[in-house]
Amino acid sequence: MRAAIAGASGYAGGELLRLLLSHPEIEIGALTAGSSAGTALGEHQPHLAPLADRILQDTTAGTLGGHDLVFLALPHGQSAEIAEKLGDDTLVVDCGADFRLSDPAAWEHFYGGAHAGTWPYGLPELPGRREELRRTRRIAVPGCYPTAVTLALFPAFGAGLAEPDVVVVAASGTSGAGRSLKQNLLGSEVMGSVSAYGVGGVHRHTPEMEQNLAAVAGGPVKVSFTPTLAPMSRGILATCTAPATPGLTAAALREAYEAAVKDEPFLRLLPEGRWPATSMTLGANTAALQVALDERAGRVVAVIAIDNLTKGTAGGAIQSANLALGLPEELGLPVNGVAP
Amino acid sequence: MRAAIAGASGYAGGELLRLLLSHPEIEIGALTAGSSAGTALGEHQPHLAPLADRILQDTTAGTLGGHDLVFLALPHGQSAEIAEKLGDDTLVVDCGADFRLSDPAAWEHFYGGAHAGTWPYGLPELPGRREELRRTRRIAVPGCYPTAVTLALFPAFGAGLAEPDVVVVAASGTSGAGRSLKQNLLGSEVMGSVSAYGVGGVHRHTPEMEQNLAAVAGGPVKVSFTPTLAPMSRGILATCTAPATPGLTAAALREAYEAAVKDEPFLRLLPEGRWPATSMTLGANTAALQVALDERAGRVVAVIAIDNLTKGTAGGAIQSANLALGLPEELGLPVNGVAP
Amino acid sequence: MRAAIAGASGYAGGELLRLLLSHPEIEIGALTAGSSAGTALGEHQPHLAPLADRILQDTTAGTLGGHDLVFLALPHGQSAEIAEKLGDDTLVVDCGADFRLSDPAAWEHFYGGAHAGTWPYGLPELPGRREELRRTRRIAVPGCYPTAVTLALFPAFGAGLAEPDVVVVAASGTSGAGRSLKQNLLGSEVMGSVSAYGVGGVHRHTPEMEQNLAAVAGGPVKVSFTPTLAPMSRGILATCTAPATPGLTAAALREAYEAAVKDEPFLRLLPEGRWPATSMTLGANTAALQVALDERAGRVVAVIAIDNLTKGTAGGAIQSANLALGLPEELGLPVNGVAP
Amino acid sequence: MRAAIAGASGYAGGELLRLLLSHPEIEIGALTAGSSAGTALGEHQPHLAPLADRILQDTTAGTLGGHDLVFLALPHGQSAEIAEKLGDDTLVVDCGADFRLSDPAAWEHFYGGAHAGTWPYGLPELPGRREELRRTRRIAVPGCYPTAVTLALFPAFGAGLAEPDVVVVAASGTSGAGRSLKQNLLGSEVMGSVSAYGVGGVHRHTPEMEQNLAAVAGGPVKVSFTPTLAPMSRGILATCTAPATPGLTAAALREAYEAAVKDEPFLRLLPEGRWPATSMTLGANTAALQVALDERAGRVVAVIAIDNLTKGTAGGAIQSANLALGLPEELGLPVNGVAP
């Protein structure tokens, strides 16, 4: 099978390529870009030696057409038009936000403009999603923060162990902000410093978290979400808390998490007493997870580490694509982080 | 005035010395250490050239006696015995935890062993504390996390704008863990990685936060606290949230914070729309603060950045000592961070 | 084929395991350690989920025996005794220094004590080595710095384009110093700081560089080597210079390097005008290389980036082991770095 | 005395302001910028609270005129025109390259365009310079790399202990590249990675090093210079080697360095056996220096650490300005680094 990648010069595009280069069933086809069209991939992704001389093409339906699958790693708002032209038999995997939300009002509130629609949501670990993904030609890849937060809390909400009043604080590596030339993303400014941004309920990933957790909880879930930027290139560590339901015991909580991850190839519940570090998952499609019951404060506290570019974007995209292509879900996806 | 420093080979001791070297009214006297006694300070604090040849003495009442003030930067449990021998006319400033908590039960629950007592608490910004510090010969320097969290939330609780159900997630630089030789503090393990530790209500700084906020709120405050380790040497960024009281407006919230910081030399409320970064405060005694009302989630979100070794330990200690010595509170303390 | 790993709790051991977990022809057998024997691997290598519950055994000929190959990642001086007991039909791959040097005097000068002997040198890229490695049951894996420096300069010396008066300055990530609990390796001390160590011709890797380059040059080569520690976990960037031979042109220099890397699967000469960064090779067995002629100063300047734990240790070890086992040299070894 | 700062929104400008805020004899006057004119300083230098509300003016002779001294932190080529208009009684301190080189041919080779002239060179530690600086109204502040390299080697060349065939490899923090929005300066690209750039004798600081060392050596000196970028915001560690003159002993070498630094307030020769780390000098105007004789390779190896923004730019500028203003050379300049 041949895959085209739109947005191959960015960080998400680079990670898709790194993973696909080791994928036994997917061959890399056209690589496209926006303003970098016409340049060699090696200028943008110097770590991908085998593709260094590949020339980036324009992102058009023409260059992307004729592939079995197309990964879109484009700025928000550009996917709908392309997808429409690609035909229903092409598997289209959108790493952008355009088709993630089902509620048009939430879309308009957080993104502005018209809602493009809703595609099957590429988080196979969520109850019911895996089956849906096996039958689709359109996949909306989750945002990196919602991936982390949803995986951290779905066991608690699925088992009815937490109240729907969630507080999340997450630290992300700078690659989560993409390759944009902004002053606050310069190395001189981010090294040696942790900073907050998008505070106060304004981050666009908030409604996506609420949507996912509500589906599991069977009712609305409120999320207070604060993202922070940490001095590392990759990785998300999300601390997710919610009030414990009355009478919850630590044993029951642990049991629910053990049950939830039992057959999941990419979810790893750490042994009791150990807590996640993002280095455990660097470059891997794995989520490292731990949970505790804070009895004094009456809260469930779940902490999760993922690589924002792998499980949080490109790896998650390939995992879902594997399902849609009828391939083994884990094919071509690394499980072990690069550490130390 | 001459000051002795006990624990001069550690990170807190080094920061005390760095600041005292620029203090116009305090001269540096005896430097003592535990297992490093007999070695030159330069081996431990190579950044402090003027003191490189000073030999570390044993930490005893003998070596520390005869100074106008004594800073104790010792492991928990060692301060009481030393302090007793130093006499009531010596100003003793304890950077350890021994005398911070007023509730013996909380001490025993979190630290174990017998409670040593309670000293005036060295956070001049808290209502009433400044006066108390001007009259004391004993100061309990706050923990680094409680310094951050208390300064972030006292304006909200002081004005009755938040419910006492606090969730805090904080990222700290590794110097907060001291100079101990532990595998998880090795550079190879911390660089490129954010990790959680002490999750689930077990971190020892939790009751100190609750004590401070309860004093301001006029009633018990519950804190769910999760600390994380970020890949930087210095700095704490604490995200602190609590449910907003009904009817709270963003304007009223901002007004309360503006009032609270108005005359404070080391509290800086950032302009609206800007959020703290730890680099703003590197090496400075300043706390950079911002607050927002998340109307969807119904929560006050305050974010604060401090340097854990400066405002969070050594700078805070000198600020309180200045008061006790009848000196201007700001004397010898840097306001501006070293950035980028 | 089954492989045992001695020293599985260290950084080199962890990287061997990470790579072997993806190796299609080598199965992981016994894992042994020194003081960590009896503990679970997961405590030491939390990024290797599939092996988390494996218990570390003692490092003895008994536990290591009965495997097709044995990787030794032990402190210097421990390999000879073990290797002797393992029998001649076991492939023994020593990641330590014991069998790298052929000159006993150099060994004694730099390491002290008696020279244990010399094993075939595991750097297949060096002329003649590949054939030797295909026939051996004993492999001495090169040091990380000598790997980098030798690969950077062998094309120049092999073609007679440089005088044997080499100056090398290299920056290494902290994992090169191993997992030892030393104050100068604490995260608080290494982050935000580059430092020098082992300056003045005393670093033990110096004679190994001289030995390798002399073999290519056909005469003695002098190396002035200065290592530095950079604030990153992994990676070596080595800047290697030597006087150009009279009349050398930039074109001839480039041609020699192109010829040298032409059929090498893990050597990558960057396009002209681009210079190596260690991120290009993170987690990969690739060396990224560039060379220039400084006509004003009359020197050849070669710069190379490798991952010290992959191509510099564990990947290089597996590459040579593949040859000795009759497998394709590149089997199981990643070519593409994890970036950004 | 009142100082204007042109280029106040950049990293050099910010460091000038940080230092001047603690300078007892210099008051901060006009702040100017290029494209940022009209904005508040706080948007660019959030670590400088006391100046947060100051509005940046246009960089013109009008806004800069009427001050006792003017610091220019401008892109190359803009200083001459401004300086001309400022009048001879204003002290003009140029942090740019325009007036550093005395050889027009070297200027044209490395910078292109016409040579603007030569101003007294702001490195007081160089023999003869201090007197010259006491009498001037124009100062050319040295480049950051030439500051480091010159201070590392002038003792050896001044005492005739080294041959004029220098090899320098230096690691710099990213702030040395300024605040320009370039992809290779993004945090995601620089963190966890050391890279080379400007290799092969093309870096513009090379002729400045040669000029300085030649003046001390009394004859031409050749420098092979390779700069590298390290994952830290600030700091330069330069490894500088040259062939030892025949018969040189380690004792004679040490003696020469001890003599050279003896009365220098900002040069610190470390105790034997200890090597510089950039963290020793973070935020300080100090250079930490060490030297060794590599007897096997026959080379002098000097290693130096400075903060590129302090001693390497803004601190060095103020040090020289102090001399020109008749103030104590050390006034307002920190000696101790911020560590860990």
CSV table of C-alpha atoms in Angstrom, one decimal, chain C residues 40-331:
chain,number,residue,atom,x,y,z
C,40,ALA,CA,13.4,-6.4,38.3
C,41,LEU,CA,14.7,-4.9,35.1
C,42,GLY,CA,11.7,-2.5,35.2
C,43,GLU,CA,13.2,-0.6,38.1
C,44,HIS,CA,16.3,0.3,36.0
C,45,GLN,CA,15.0,0.4,32.5
C,46,PRO,CA,11.4,1.8,32.8
C,47,HIS,CA,11.3,2.4,29.0
C,48,LEU,CA,11.5,-1.3,28.2
C,49,ALA,CA,7.9,-2.4,29.0
C,50,PRO,CA,8.2,-5.9,27.6
C,51,LEU,CA,11.0,-6.8,29.9
C,52,ALA,CA,9.8,-5.0,33.0
C,53,ASP,CA,9.3,-8.1,35.1
C,54,ARG,CA,12.5,-9.9,34.2
C,55,ILE,CA,14.7,-10.4,37.3
C,56,LEU,CA,18.4,-9.6,37.1
C,57,GLN,CA,20.7,-12.5,37.9
C,58,ASP,CA,24.3,-12.4,39.1
C,59,THR,CA,27.0,-11.9,36.5
C,60,THR,CA,28.6,-15.3,36.5
C,61,ALA,CA,29.8,-17.7,33.9
C,62,GLY,CA,26.9,-19.9,35.0
C,63,THR,CA,24.2,-17.5,34.3
C,64,LEU,CA,25.8,-16.3,31.1
C,65,GLY,CA,26.7,-19.7,29.8
C,66,GLY,CA,24.6,-21.7,27.3
C,67,HIS,CA,23.8,-18.6,25.1
C,68,ASP,CA,24.9,-18.2,21.5
C,69,LEU,CA,26.2,-14.8,22.2
C,70,VAL,CA,27.0,-12.8,25.3
C,71,PHE,CA,27.2,-9.0,25.5
C,72,LEU,CA,29.4,-7.7,28.3
C,73,ALA,CA,28.6,-4.2,29.5
C,74,LEU,CA,30.8,-4.3,32.6
C,75,PRO,CA,33.2,-2.0,34.4
C,76,HIS,CA,36.8,-2.2,33.0
C,77,GLY,CA,38.8,-5.2,34.1
C,78,GLN,CA,36.0,-7.7,34.5
C,79,SER,CA,35.6,-9.1,31.0
C,80,ALA,CA,38.7,-11.3,30.7
C,81,GLU,CA,37.8,-13.7,33.5
C,82,ILE,CA,34.2,-14.1,32.4
C,83,ALA,CA,35.2,-14.5,28.7
C,84,GLU,CA,37.7,-17.3,29.5
C,85,LYS,CA,35.0,-19.4,31.1
C,86,LEU,CA,32.5,-18.9,28.3
C,87,GLY,CA,34.2,-21.2,25.8
C,88,ASP,CA,35.3,-20.5,22.3
C,89,ASP,CA,32.1,-21.3,20.5
C,90,THR,CA,30.2,-18.5,22.3
C,91,LEU,CA,30.4,-15.1,20.6
C,92,VAL,CA,31.5,-12.7,23.3
C,93,VAL,CA,31.1,-9.0,22.6
C,94,ASP,CA,32.8,-6.8,25.1
C,95,CYS,CA,31.6,-3.2,25.3
C,96,GLY,CA,34.3,-2.4,27.8
C,97,ALA,CA,37.9,-1.3,27.1
C,98,ASP,CA,39.8,-4.4,28.1
C,99,PHE,CA,40.6,-5.8,24.7
C,100,ARG,CA,40.7,-2.7,22.5
C,101,LEU,CA,44.3,-1.7,22.6
C,102,SER,CA,47.1,-3.7,21.0
C,103,ASP,CA,50.0,-1.9,22.7
C,104,PRO,CA,50.5,-3.1,26.2
C,105,ALA,CA,52.5,0.0,27.0
C,106,ALA,CA,49.6,2.3,26.0
C,107,TRP,CA,47.3,0.2,28.1
C,108,GLU,CA,49.4,0.4,31.2
C,109,HIS,CA,50.0,4.2,30.7
C,110,PHE,CA,46.3,5.0,30.4
C,111,TYR,CA,44.5,2.3,32.4
C,112,GLY,CA,47.2,0.9,34.7
C,113,GLY,CA,47.5,-2.8,35.6
C,114,ALA,CA,48.2,-5.6,33.2
C,115,HIS,CA,47.0,-5.7,29.6
C,116,ALA,CA,44.5,-8.4,29.1
C,117,GLY,CA,45.1,-8.9,25.4
C,118,THR,CA,43.6,-7.7,22.1
C,119,TRP,CA,40.4,-8.8,20.3
C,120,PRO,CA,39.2,-8.1,16.8
C,121,TYR,CA,38.1,-4.5,16.8
C,122,GLY,CA,34.4,-3.9,16.2
C,123,LEU,CA,34.5,-1.1,13.8
C,124,PRO,CA,33.5,-2.7,10.4
C,125,GLU,CA,34.0,0.6,8.5
C,126,LEU,CA,37.7,0.5,9.1
C,127,PRO,CA,39.6,-1.1,6.1
C,128,GLY,CA,40.1,-4.8,6.7
C,129,ARG,CA,38.0,-5.1,9.8
C,130,ARG,CA,34.8,-6.4,8.3
C,131,GLU,CA,36.5,-9.5,7.1
C,132,GLU,CA,38.1,-10.1,10.4
C,133,LEU,CA,34.8,-9.7,12.2
C,134,ARG,CA,33.1,-12.3,10.0
C,135,ARG,CA,35.4,-14.9,11.4
C,136,THR,CA,35.7,-14.1,15.1
C,137,ARG,CA,34.1,-15.3,18.3
C,138,ARG,CA,35.5,-12.3,20.3
C,139,ILE,CA,34.8,-8.7,19.6
C,140,ALA,CA,36.2,-5.6,21.3
C,141,VAL,CA,33.6,-2.8,20.8
C,142,PRO,CA,35.3,0.5,20.3
C,143,GLY,CA,34.9,3.4,22.8
C,144,CYS,CA,32.3,6.0,21.9
C,145,TYR,CA,34.7,8.8,21.3
C,146,PRO,CA,37.1,6.7,19.2
C,147,THR,CA,34.2,5.5,17.1
C,148,ALA,CA,33.3,9.1,16.3
C,149,VAL,CA,36.8,10.3,15.7
C,150,THR,CA,38.0,7.4,13.7
C,151,LEU,CA,35.0,7.5,11.4
C,152,ALA,CA,35.5,11.3,11.0
C,153,LEU,CA,39.1,11.1,10.0
C,154,PHE,CA,39.8,7.7,8.4
C,155,PRO,CA,38.8,8.9,4.9
C,156,ALA,CA,41.4,11.7,5.1
C,157,PHE,CA,44.2,9.6,6.5
C,158,GLY,CA,43.3,6.7,4.3
C,159,ALA,CA,43.8,8.9,1.2
C,160,GLY,CA,46.9,10.6,2.6
C,161,LEU,CA,45.3,14.0,2.8
C,162,ALA,CA,46.1,15.0,6.4
C,163,GLU,CA,49.2,15.3,8.5
C,164,PRO,CA,49.3,13.1,11.6
C,165,ASP,CA,48.9,16.0,14.1
C,166,VAL,CA,45.3,15.7,15.1
C,167,VAL,CA,43.3,18.0,17.4
C,168,VAL,CA,39.9,16.8,18.5
C,169,VAL,CA,37.4,18.5,20.7
C,170,ALA,CA,34.2,16.5,21.4
C,171,ALA,CA,31.0,17.2,23.2
C,172,SER,CA,29.2,14.3,24.7
C,173,GLY,CA,25.9,13.7,26.4
C,174,THR,CA,26.0,12.7,30.0
C,175,SER,CA,25.0,9.1,29.4
C,176,GLY,CA,28.6,8.6,28.1
C,177,ALA,CA,29.7,8.8,31.7
C,178,GLY,CA,27.4,5.9,32.7
C,179,ARG,CA,24.9,5.7,35.5
C,180,SER,CA,27.3,6.5,38.3
C,181,LEU,CA,26.1,8.6,41.1
C,182,LYS,CA,28.6,11.5,40.9
C,183,GLN,CA,27.8,15.1,41.9
C,184,ASN,CA,29.0,16.5,38.6
C,185,LEU,CA,26.5,14.2,36.7
C,186,LEU,CA,23.5,15.5,38.7
C,187,GLY,CA,20.9,17.1,36.5
C,188,SER,CA,21.1,20.4,38.5
C,189,GLU,CA,24.8,20.6,37.6
C,190,VAL,CA,24.8,19.6,34.0
C,191,MET,CA,21.7,21.4,32.7
C,192,GLY,CA,22.4,24.8,31.2
C,193,SER,CA,26.1,24.2,31.3
C,194,VAL,CA,28.9,22.8,29.1
C,195,SER,CA,32.0,21.7,31.0
C,196,ALA,CA,35.4,20.3,30.1
C,197,TYR,CA,37.0,17.3,31.8
C,198,GLY,CA,40.0,14.9,31.2
C,199,VAL,CA,41.9,17.7,29.5
C,200,GLY,CA,45.6,17.7,28.6
C,201,GLY,CA,46.0,14.3,27.0
C,202,VAL,CA,44.8,12.1,29.9
C,203,HIS,CA,41.5,10.7,28.6
C,204,ARG,CA,41.7,7.0,28.1
C,205,HIS,CA,40.2,7.0,24.7
C,206,THR,CA,43.2,8.9,23.3
C,207,PRO,CA,45.5,5.9,22.6
C,208,GLU,CA,42.6,4.1,20.9
C,209,MET,CA,42.1,7.0,18.5
C,210,GLU,CA,45.8,7.1,17.8
C,211,GLN,CA,45.9,3.3,17.2
C,212,ASN,CA,43.0,3.4,14.7
C,213,LEU,CA,44.2,6.4,12.7
C,214,ALA,CA,47.8,5.1,12.7
C,215,ALA,CA,46.5,1.9,11.1
C,216,VAL,CA,44.9,3.8,8.3
C,217,ALA,CA,47.7,6.4,7.9
C,218,GLY,CA,50.4,3.8,7.9
C,219,GLY,CA,52.4,5.6,10.5
C,220,PRO,CA,52.1,7.1,13.9
C,221,VAL,CA,49.4,9.7,14.5
C,222,LYS,CA,49.4,12.2,17.4
C,223,VAL,CA,46.0,13.2,18.9
C,224,SER,CA,45.3,16.1,21.2
C,225,PHE,CA,41.9,15.2,22.6
C,226,THR,CA,39.6,17.3,24.8
C,227,PRO,CA,36.2,15.9,25.8
C,228,THR,CA,33.4,18.1,27.1
C,229,LEU,CA,30.1,17.4,28.7
C,230,ALA,CA,27.0,19.0,27.1
C,231,PRO,CA,23.5,19.3,28.5
C,232,MET,CA,21.9,16.4,26.7
C,233,SER,CA,21.4,12.8,27.6
C,234,ARG,CA,22.8,11.3,24.4
C,235,GLY,CA,25.0,12.2,21.5
C,236,ILE,CA,28.6,13.0,20.6
C,237,LEU,CA,29.6,15.8,18.3
C,238,ALA,CA,33.3,15.6,17.5
C,239,THR,CA,35.2,18.3,15.7
C,240,CYS,CA,38.4,16.7,14.3
C,241,THR,CA,41.1,18.7,12.6
C,242,ALA,CA,44.5,17.9,11.1
C,243,PRO,CA,46.9,19.9,8.9
C,244,ALA,CA,46.1,19.5,5.3
C,245,THR,CA,48.8,18.0,3.1
C,246,PRO,CA,50.3,20.5,0.8
C,247,GLY,CA,48.3,21.2,-2.3
C,248,LEU,CA,45.1,19.6,-1.1
C,249,THR,CA,42.0,21.0,-2.7
C,250,ALA,CA,38.5,21.0,-1.3
C,251,ALA,CA,37.3,19.0,-4.3
C,252,ALA,CA,39.8,16.2,-3.6
C,253,LEU,CA,38.9,16.2,0.0
C,254,ARG,CA,35.2,15.8,-0.7
C,255,GLU,CA,35.9,13.1,-3.3
C,256,ALA,CA,37.9,11.1,-0.7
C,257,TYR,CA,35.0,11.3,1.8
C,258,GLU,CA,32.4,10.4,-0.8
C,259,ALA,CA,34.4,7.3,-1.8
C,260,ALA,CA,34.9,6.3,1.8
C,261,VAL,CA,31.2,6.3,2.7
C,262,LYS,CA,29.9,5.1,-0.6
C,263,ASP,CA,28.9,1.6,0.4
C,264,GLU,CA,28.7,2.1,4.1
C,265,PRO,CA,25.2,1.6,5.4
C,266,PHE,CA,25.7,3.7,8.6
C,267,LEU,CA,27.9,6.5,7.3
C,268,ARG,CA,26.2,9.5,5.9
C,269,LEU,CA,28.1,12.3,4.4
C,270,LEU,CA,25.8,15.4,4.5
C,271,PRO,CA,25.3,17.5,1.4
C,272,GLU,CA,27.8,20.3,1.1
C,273,GLY,CA,27.1,23.2,3.3
C,274,ARG,CA,25.2,21.3,5.9
C,275,TRP,CA,26.7,20.4,9.2
C,276,PRO,CA,26.0,17.6,11.6
C,277,ALA,CA,23.7,17.8,14.7
C,278,THR,CA,23.5,15.0,17.2
C,279,SER,CA,19.7,15.1,16.9
C,280,MET,CA,20.0,13.7,13.4
C,281,THR,CA,21.3,10.4,14.9
C,282,LEU,CA,19.4,10.1,18.2
C,283,GLY,CA,18.7,6.4,18.8
C,284,ALA,CA,20.1,5.5,15.4
C,285,ASN,CA,23.2,3.6,14.4
C,286,THR,CA,24.0,6.3,11.9
C,287,ALA,CA,27.0,8.6,11.8
C,288,ALA,CA,26.4,12.0,10.2
C,289,LEU,CA,29.5,13.5,8.8
C,290,GLN,CA,30.8,16.6,7.0
C,291,VAL,CA,34.2,17.8,6.1
C,292,ALA,CA,35.7,21.1,5.0
C,293,LEU,CA,39.1,22.5,4.0
C,294,ASP,CA,40.1,25.6,5.9
C,295,GLU,CA,42.4,27.1,3.5
C,296,ARG,CA,43.4,30.1,5.6
C,297,ALA,CA,44.4,27.9,8.5
C,298,GLY,CA,45.6,25.0,6.3
C,299,ARG,CA,43.6,22.4,8.1
C,300,VAL,CA,41.1,19.6,7.3
C,301,VAL,CA,38.1,20.0,9.6
C,302,ALA,CA,35.8,17.0,9.9
C,303,VAL,CA,32.7,17.1,12.1
C,304,ILE,CA,30.8,14.0,13.0
C,305,ALA,CA,27.6,13.3,15.1
C,306,ILE,CA,26.7,9.9,16.5
C,307,ASP,CA,24.5,8.6,19.3
C,308,ASN,CA,27.1,7.5,21.9
C,309,LEU,CA,24.8,4.7,23.2
C,310,THR,CA,23.8,3.4,19.7
C,311,LYS,CA,26.5,3.7,17.1
C,312,GLY,CA,29.0,4.6,19.9
C,313,THR,CA,28.2,1.4,21.9
C,314,ALA,CA,25.2,-0.9,21.7
C,315,GLY,CA,24.4,-0.4,18.0
C,316,GLY,CA,28.0,-0.8,17.0
C,317,ALA,CA,28.2,-3.9,19.1
C,318,ILE,CA,25.2,-5.5,17.4
C,319,GLN,CA,26.5,-4.4,13.9
C,320,SER,CA,29.7,-6.3,14.5
C,321,ALA,CA,27.9,-9.2,16.1
C,322,ASN,CA,25.7,-9.5,13.1
C,323,LEU,CA,28.8,-9.9,11.0
C,324,ALA,CA,30.2,-12.6,13.3
C,325,LEU,CA,26.9,-14.4,13.3
C,326,GLY,CA,26.7,-14.4,9.5
C,327,LEU,CA,23.7,-12.1,9.5
C,328,PRO,CA,23.2,-9.0,7.4
C,329,GLU,CA,25.2,-6.3,9.0
C,330,GLU,CA,22.3,-3.9,9.2
C,331,LEU,CA,19.8,-6.3,10.8
